[in-house]
Short mmCIF file of C-alpha atoms and ligand atoms in Angstrom, two decimals:
data_model
loop_
_atom_site.label_atom_id
_atom_site.label_comp_id
_atom_site.label_asym_id
_atom_site.label_seq_id
_atom_site.Cartn_x
_atom_site.Cartn_y
_atom_site.Cartn_z
CA MET W 1 -14.71 23.27 -11.51
CA ARG W 2 -13.88 26.81 -11.37
CA LYS W 3 -14.21 26.97 -15.07
CA ALA W 4 -17.85 24.72 -15.26
CA LEU W 5 -19.72 27.29 -12.06
CA LEU W 6 -18.65 29.76 -14.04
CA ALA W 7 -20.00 28.63 -17.07
CA ILE W 8 -23.11 27.66 -15.02
CA PHE W 9 -23.36 31.18 -13.79
CA LEU W 10 -23.08 32.68 -17.30
CA LEU W 11 -25.94 30.57 -18.61
CA PHE W 12 -28.34 31.64 -15.57
CA SER W 13 -27.51 35.44 -16.11
CA PHE W 14 -27.66 35.15 -20.02
CA ASN W 15 -31.17 34.21 -19.01
CA LEU W 16 -32.22 36.84 -16.50
CA TYR W 17 -30.24 39.44 -18.50
CA GLY W 18 -31.33 38.55 -22.26
CA ALA W 19 -35.07 38.55 -21.72
CA GLY W 20 -35.15 43.03 -21.48
CA ALA W 21 -37.33 44.42 -19.36
CA LYS W 22 -39.88 42.06 -17.27
CA ILE W 23 -43.14 42.06 -18.20
CA ASP W 24 -46.03 40.83 -16.16
CA ILE W 25 -48.61 39.14 -17.61
CA PRO W 26 -52.32 39.33 -15.52
CA LYS W 27 -53.90 36.20 -14.71
CA TYR W 28 -57.58 35.48 -15.54
CA ASP W 29 -59.98 33.18 -14.45
CA TRP W 30 -60.76 30.19 -17.13
CA SER W 31 -63.06 27.31 -16.90
CA TRP W 32 -60.89 24.99 -17.23
CA LYS W 33 -58.56 25.68 -14.81
CA GLY W 34 -58.66 23.80 -11.74
CA PHE W 35 -59.41 19.59 -10.79
CA PHE W 36 -62.64 19.65 -12.29
CA GLY W 37 -62.21 22.48 -14.85
CA THR W 38 -63.66 21.53 -18.26
CA TYR W 39 -63.88 23.98 -21.45
CA ASP W 40 -66.91 26.28 -21.54
CA ARG W 41 -68.56 24.92 -24.69
CA ALA W 42 -70.77 28.14 -25.36
CA SER W 43 -67.31 30.45 -24.89
CA ALA W 44 -65.34 28.07 -27.32
CA GLN W 45 -68.00 28.36 -29.86
CA ARG W 46 -68.44 31.84 -30.14
CA GLY W 47 -64.71 32.02 -29.85
CA LEU W 48 -64.54 29.87 -33.42
CA LYS W 49 -66.84 32.20 -34.87
CA VAL W 50 -64.21 35.32 -33.97
CA TYR W 51 -61.50 32.78 -35.26
CA ARG W 52 -63.41 32.60 -38.55
CA GLU W 53 -64.43 35.67 -38.98
CA VAL W 54 -60.97 37.55 -37.86
CA CYS W 55 -57.94 35.32 -37.05
CA ALA W 56 -58.61 33.25 -40.01
CA GLY W 57 -57.80 36.17 -42.24
CA CYS W 58 -54.18 35.83 -41.39
CA HIS W 59 -53.47 32.65 -39.32
CA SER W 60 -54.12 28.88 -40.23
CA MET W 61 -55.16 26.47 -38.05
CA ASN W 62 -53.46 23.14 -39.63
CA TYR W 63 -53.61 20.64 -36.80
CA LEU W 64 -57.50 21.04 -36.63
CA SER W 65 -59.87 19.49 -39.05
CA TYR W 66 -63.70 20.59 -38.99
CA ARG W 67 -65.38 17.37 -37.91
CA ASN W 68 -62.74 18.32 -34.59
CA LEU W 69 -65.35 20.48 -33.73
CA ALA W 70 -67.90 18.11 -32.64
CA ASP W 71 -66.23 17.71 -29.42
CA LEU W 72 -67.26 21.52 -29.01
CA GLY W 73 -71.12 20.21 -29.42
CA PHE W 74 -71.56 21.27 -33.18
CA SER W 75 -73.81 18.88 -34.70
CA GLU W 76 -72.66 16.93 -37.77
CA ASP W 77 -74.77 19.25 -40.30
CA HIS W 78 -73.42 22.33 -38.58
CA ILE W 79 -70.06 20.97 -39.32
CA LYS W 80 -70.85 20.08 -42.98
CA ALA W 81 -72.24 23.27 -43.51
CA ILE W 82 -68.95 25.41 -42.03
CA ALA W 83 -66.59 23.24 -44.13
CA ALA W 84 -68.39 23.94 -47.23
CA GLU W 85 -67.69 27.82 -47.04
CA HIS W 86 -64.61 26.65 -47.80
CA LEU W 87 -62.95 26.06 -51.31
CA VAL W 88 -60.13 23.11 -50.70
CA LEU W 89 -57.17 22.60 -53.13
CA ASP W 90 -57.63 19.00 -54.00
CA GLY W 91 -55.89 16.84 -56.46
CA PRO W 92 -54.11 15.90 -58.83
CA ASN W 93 -57.77 14.16 -61.07
CA ASP W 94 -57.03 11.52 -63.39
CA GLU W 95 -55.43 14.62 -65.95
CA GLY W 96 -53.27 15.36 -63.13
CA GLU W 97 -54.94 18.84 -62.68
CA MET W 98 -55.04 19.93 -59.13
CA PHE W 99 -59.01 21.38 -58.78
CA GLU W 100 -60.87 23.00 -56.07
CA ARG W 101 -64.10 21.60 -54.24
CA ASP W 102 -66.21 22.31 -51.40
CA GLY W 103 -64.37 21.62 -48.10
CA ILE W 104 -65.80 18.39 -46.09
CA PRO W 105 -65.47 17.83 -42.31
CA SER W 106 -62.64 15.26 -42.70
CA ASP W 107 -60.64 18.91 -44.11
CA GLN W 108 -57.96 20.46 -42.17
CA PHE W 109 -58.90 24.09 -41.75
CA VAL W 110 -57.91 25.88 -44.92
CA ASN W 111 -54.97 28.20 -44.91
CA PRO W 112 -55.78 31.65 -45.53
CA TYR W 113 -52.70 31.90 -47.91
CA LEU W 114 -50.95 29.37 -50.03
CA ASN W 115 -47.80 29.19 -48.81
CA GLU W 116 -45.32 31.21 -46.13
CA ASN W 117 -44.08 33.52 -48.91
CA ALA W 118 -47.54 34.98 -49.74
CA ALA W 119 -48.03 35.48 -45.64
CA ARG W 120 -45.05 37.35 -45.76
CA ALA W 121 -45.52 39.33 -48.79
CA ALA W 122 -49.32 40.11 -47.47
CA ASN W 123 -48.10 41.48 -43.56
CA ASN W 124 -45.05 43.40 -44.09
CA GLY W 125 -42.59 40.36 -44.52
CA ALA W 126 -43.81 38.93 -40.74
CA TYR W 127 -45.17 35.75 -40.58
CA PRO W 128 -48.73 34.95 -38.82
CA PRO W 129 -47.99 31.49 -36.69
CA ASP W 130 -49.85 28.66 -37.29
CA LEU W 131 -52.55 28.80 -34.12
CA SER W 132 -53.28 25.31 -33.89
CA LEU W 133 -50.78 24.83 -30.51
CA ILE W 134 -49.99 28.49 -30.10
CA VAL W 135 -51.76 28.30 -25.95
CA LYS W 136 -49.22 25.79 -25.34
CA ALA W 137 -46.44 27.31 -27.54
CA ARG W 138 -46.19 30.72 -25.35
CA PRO W 139 -45.07 30.55 -21.97
CA LYS W 140 -48.16 31.74 -20.06
CA GLY W 141 -50.23 30.06 -22.72
CA ALA W 142 -54.10 31.44 -22.47
CA ASP W 143 -52.98 34.67 -20.18
CA TYR W 144 -50.77 35.30 -22.15
CA ILE W 145 -52.87 35.64 -25.68
CA LYS W 146 -55.84 37.59 -23.99
CA ALA W 147 -53.38 39.96 -22.48
CA LEU W 148 -51.68 40.26 -26.20
CA LEU W 149 -55.20 40.67 -27.57
CA LEU W 150 -55.63 43.64 -25.00
CA GLY W 151 -52.56 44.84 -24.81
CA TYR W 152 -52.55 47.38 -27.70
CA VAL W 153 -52.11 51.01 -25.85
CA ASP W 154 -50.19 54.10 -27.03
CA PRO W 155 -46.29 53.51 -26.71
CA PRO W 156 -44.36 55.98 -24.38
CA GLU W 157 -43.99 59.49 -25.37
CA ASN W 158 -39.91 58.69 -26.00
CA MET W 159 -40.18 55.57 -28.05
CA LYS W 160 -40.75 55.86 -31.98
CA VAL W 161 -42.72 52.85 -33.25
CA PRO W 162 -41.22 51.68 -36.69
CA LYS W 163 -43.26 51.37 -39.24
CA GLY W 164 -45.36 48.23 -39.83
CA GLN W 165 -45.10 48.04 -36.10
CA HIS W 166 -47.29 48.52 -33.48
CA TYR W 167 -46.74 49.12 -29.77
CA ASN W 168 -48.22 46.11 -27.51
CA LYS W 169 -47.73 46.20 -23.77
CA PHE W 170 -47.63 42.38 -23.23
CA MET W 171 -45.41 41.59 -26.56
CA ALA W 172 -41.51 40.61 -25.85
CA GLY W 173 -39.78 43.63 -26.68
CA ASN W 174 -43.09 45.66 -27.07
CA LEU W 175 -43.66 45.66 -30.99
CA ILE W 176 -45.77 43.00 -32.94
CA ALA W 177 -46.32 43.53 -36.79
CA MET W 178 -49.89 42.63 -36.23
CA THR W 179 -52.34 45.54 -35.84
CA SER W 180 -55.10 45.00 -32.91
CA PRO W 181 -57.28 42.54 -34.97
CA LEU W 182 -60.06 42.63 -32.43
CA SER W 183 -62.53 46.42 -31.19
CA ASP W 184 -65.91 46.26 -29.24
CA GLY W 185 -68.68 45.16 -31.31
CA LEU W 186 -66.76 43.72 -34.06
CA VAL W 187 -68.35 40.06 -34.37
CA ASP W 188 -72.22 39.26 -34.12
CA TYR W 189 -72.43 36.95 -31.65
CA ASP W 190 -75.68 34.26 -32.59
CA ASP W 191 -76.02 33.50 -28.74
CA GLY W 192 -76.87 37.26 -28.20
CA THR W 193 -73.51 37.51 -26.22
CA GLU W 194 -72.33 40.90 -26.01
CA SER W 195 -69.45 41.42 -28.16
CA THR W 196 -66.79 43.29 -26.24
CA MET W 197 -63.19 43.18 -26.02
CA ASP W 198 -63.27 41.32 -22.90
CA GLN W 199 -65.64 38.71 -24.04
CA MET W 200 -64.02 38.19 -27.40
CA THR W 201 -60.74 37.64 -26.13
CA THR W 202 -62.09 35.39 -23.44
CA ASP W 203 -64.03 33.56 -26.14
CA VAL W 204 -61.42 33.19 -28.81
CA THR W 205 -58.45 32.15 -25.97
CA THR W 206 -60.83 29.94 -25.04
CA PHE W 207 -61.33 28.14 -28.10
CA LEU W 208 -57.75 28.22 -28.97
CA ALA W 209 -56.59 26.33 -25.33
CA TRP W 210 -59.00 23.71 -26.37
CA ALA W 211 -57.51 23.30 -29.83
CA ALA W 212 -53.98 23.49 -28.27
CA GLU W 213 -55.13 20.26 -25.66
CA PRO W 214 -58.78 18.55 -26.89
CA SER W 215 -57.63 15.78 -24.51
CA LEU W 216 -57.69 18.14 -21.45
CA GLU W 217 -61.02 17.00 -20.28
CA ASP W 218 -60.04 13.02 -20.52
CA ARG W 219 -57.02 13.14 -18.81
CA LYS W 220 -58.49 14.90 -16.20
CA ARG W 221 -61.09 12.23 -15.59
CA MET W 222 -58.38 9.73 -16.15
CA GLY W 223 -56.34 10.90 -13.16
CA LEU W 224 -59.56 11.59 -11.16
CA LYS W 225 -59.88 7.50 -11.76
CA VAL W 226 -56.56 6.70 -10.83
CA ILE W 227 -56.62 8.68 -7.26
CA LEU W 228 -60.23 7.02 -6.92
CA PHE W 229 -58.58 3.75 -7.40
CA LEU W 230 -55.26 4.18 -5.49
CA LEU W 231 -57.37 5.12 -2.12
CA VAL W 232 -59.60 1.89 -2.65
CA LEU W 233 -56.41 0.14 -3.31
CA PHE W 234 -55.04 2.12 0.16
CA VAL W 235 -58.14 0.97 2.04
CA LEU W 236 -57.88 -3.08 1.35
CA ALA W 237 -54.03 -2.81 1.57
CA TYR W 238 -54.45 -1.66 5.33
CA ILE W 239 -57.27 -4.15 6.43
CA SER W 240 -55.32 -7.07 4.82
CA LYS W 241 -52.06 -5.78 6.85
CA GLN W 242 -54.36 -5.38 9.94
CA GLN W 243 -55.76 -9.29 9.26
CA ILE W 244 -52.58 -10.84 8.23
CA TRP W 245 -50.74 -9.03 12.01
CA ARG W 246 -54.08 -9.49 14.36
CA ASN W 247 -52.62 -12.55 16.17
CA ILE W 248 -49.11 -11.90 15.97
CA LYS W 249 -47.42 -10.76 19.29
CA HIS W 250 -45.86 -7.79 19.03
C1 HEC E 301 -54.20 41.04 -40.64
C2 HEC E 301 -53.75 39.81 -40.25
C3 HEC E 301 -53.79 39.24 -39.29
C4 HEC E 301 -55.13 39.09 -38.09
C5 HEC E 301 -56.48 39.47 -39.14
C6 HEC E 301 -54.67 38.64 -36.77
N1 HEC E 301 -53.13 38.32 -36.69
FE1 HEC E 301 -52.40 37.47 -35.03
N2 HEC E 301 -50.56 37.62 -36.40
C7 HEC E 301 -50.36 38.63 -37.56
C8 HEC E 301 -48.80 38.92 -37.75
C9 HEC E 301 -48.19 39.28 -38.95
C10 HEC E 301 -48.32 38.17 -36.40
C11 HEC E 301 -46.87 37.80 -36.45
C12 HEC E 301 -46.34 39.27 -35.63
C13 HEC E 301 -45.00 39.60 -35.42
O1 HEC E 301 -44.26 38.52 -35.48
O2 HEC E 301 -44.27 40.29 -34.95
C14 HEC E 301 -49.33 37.88 -35.56
C15 HEC E 301 -48.99 37.11 -34.79
C16 HEC E 301 -50.03 36.53 -33.85
C17 HEC E 301 -49.75 35.71 -32.58
C18 HEC E 301 -48.25 35.89 -32.16
C19 HEC E 301 -47.46 36.71 -31.17
C20 HEC E 301 -46.59 35.98 -31.00
O3 HEC E 301 -46.08 36.16 -29.16
O4 HEC E 301 -45.39 35.97 -31.33
C21 HEC E 301 -50.67 35.72 -31.60
C22 HEC E 301 -50.79 34.94 -31.03
C23 HEC E 301 -51.73 36.18 -32.47
N3 HEC E 301 -51.16 37.12 -33.44
C24 HEC E 301 -53.20 35.96 -32.51
C25 HEC E 301 -54.20 36.00 -33.52
C26 HEC E 301 -55.76 36.35 -33.22
C27 HEC E 301 -56.03 35.35 -31.64
C28 HEC E 301 -56.41 36.66 -33.94
C29 HEC E 301 -58.21 37.17 -34.33
C30 HEC E 301 -58.26 37.74 -32.97
C31 HEC E 301 -55.52 37.61 -34.85
N4 HEC E 301 -53.94 37.39 -34.83
C32 HEC E 301 -55.56 37.92 -36.05
C33 HEC E 301 -51.46 39.13 -38.40
C34 HEC E 301 -52.62 38.38 -38.14
#
């Protein structure tokens, strides 16, 4: 018994001390939070632009196909045009050879690198993770992603940042192999929105949150229906009970 208690104690203390200094992630307002929240489509569309023009240089999004973008309000023609901007490796053809063709809506998002080794070779040995599920894959999800993108500050004076690493307030251990990918005005938004750091990080995070959980709105709608159904059922059950017991003396 004592050993078991000790083991449990150690388990928890490792958890506490192993994590290093605690990093407080700020909380941001997100359109999809709360019971009736939905993804801000305009923001997610701008976020796609940020992803395609900046992040897609290094990060894949394997679980997304171009046709999924219909959910963000893109028209079929627009999606065809977006897909066609990418070259897709297809095949083998009748001669057994792989060939390249223009992308079509049913293709998955095209990878920036042929394989993991190529990705590492281009990034000082670090691997840029696939971003399809990154919002689900990190504690504090969207808040963390936005904070991380805004978290590049000067390192404390006594700290030496190794070559190929960068100081980031919100990365675990404060060192990250990715340079700050964004800077004010980097992306030219089609809808005239000013592309400040704050705007771009909100937009790209909204897009990534949608990608990680496109069914969130359906889930909330279903939840609402279930609760309404239960309410009606409760009222019916209550009335029936009153009816059945009405003539019975207590
Ligand atoms: C020049 C290449 C490059 C670009 C462009 C880039 N990244 Fe990265 N990113 C990396 C690398 C390399 C890592 C791995 C860092 C590490 O493990 O230290 C990374 C890691 C990440 C992580 C994971 C951090 C963690 O907690 O492990 C996120 C999230 C991320 N990038 C988001 C983005 C977003 C969003 C963009 C576009 C705005 C972007 N990146 C653009 C190279 C890039």
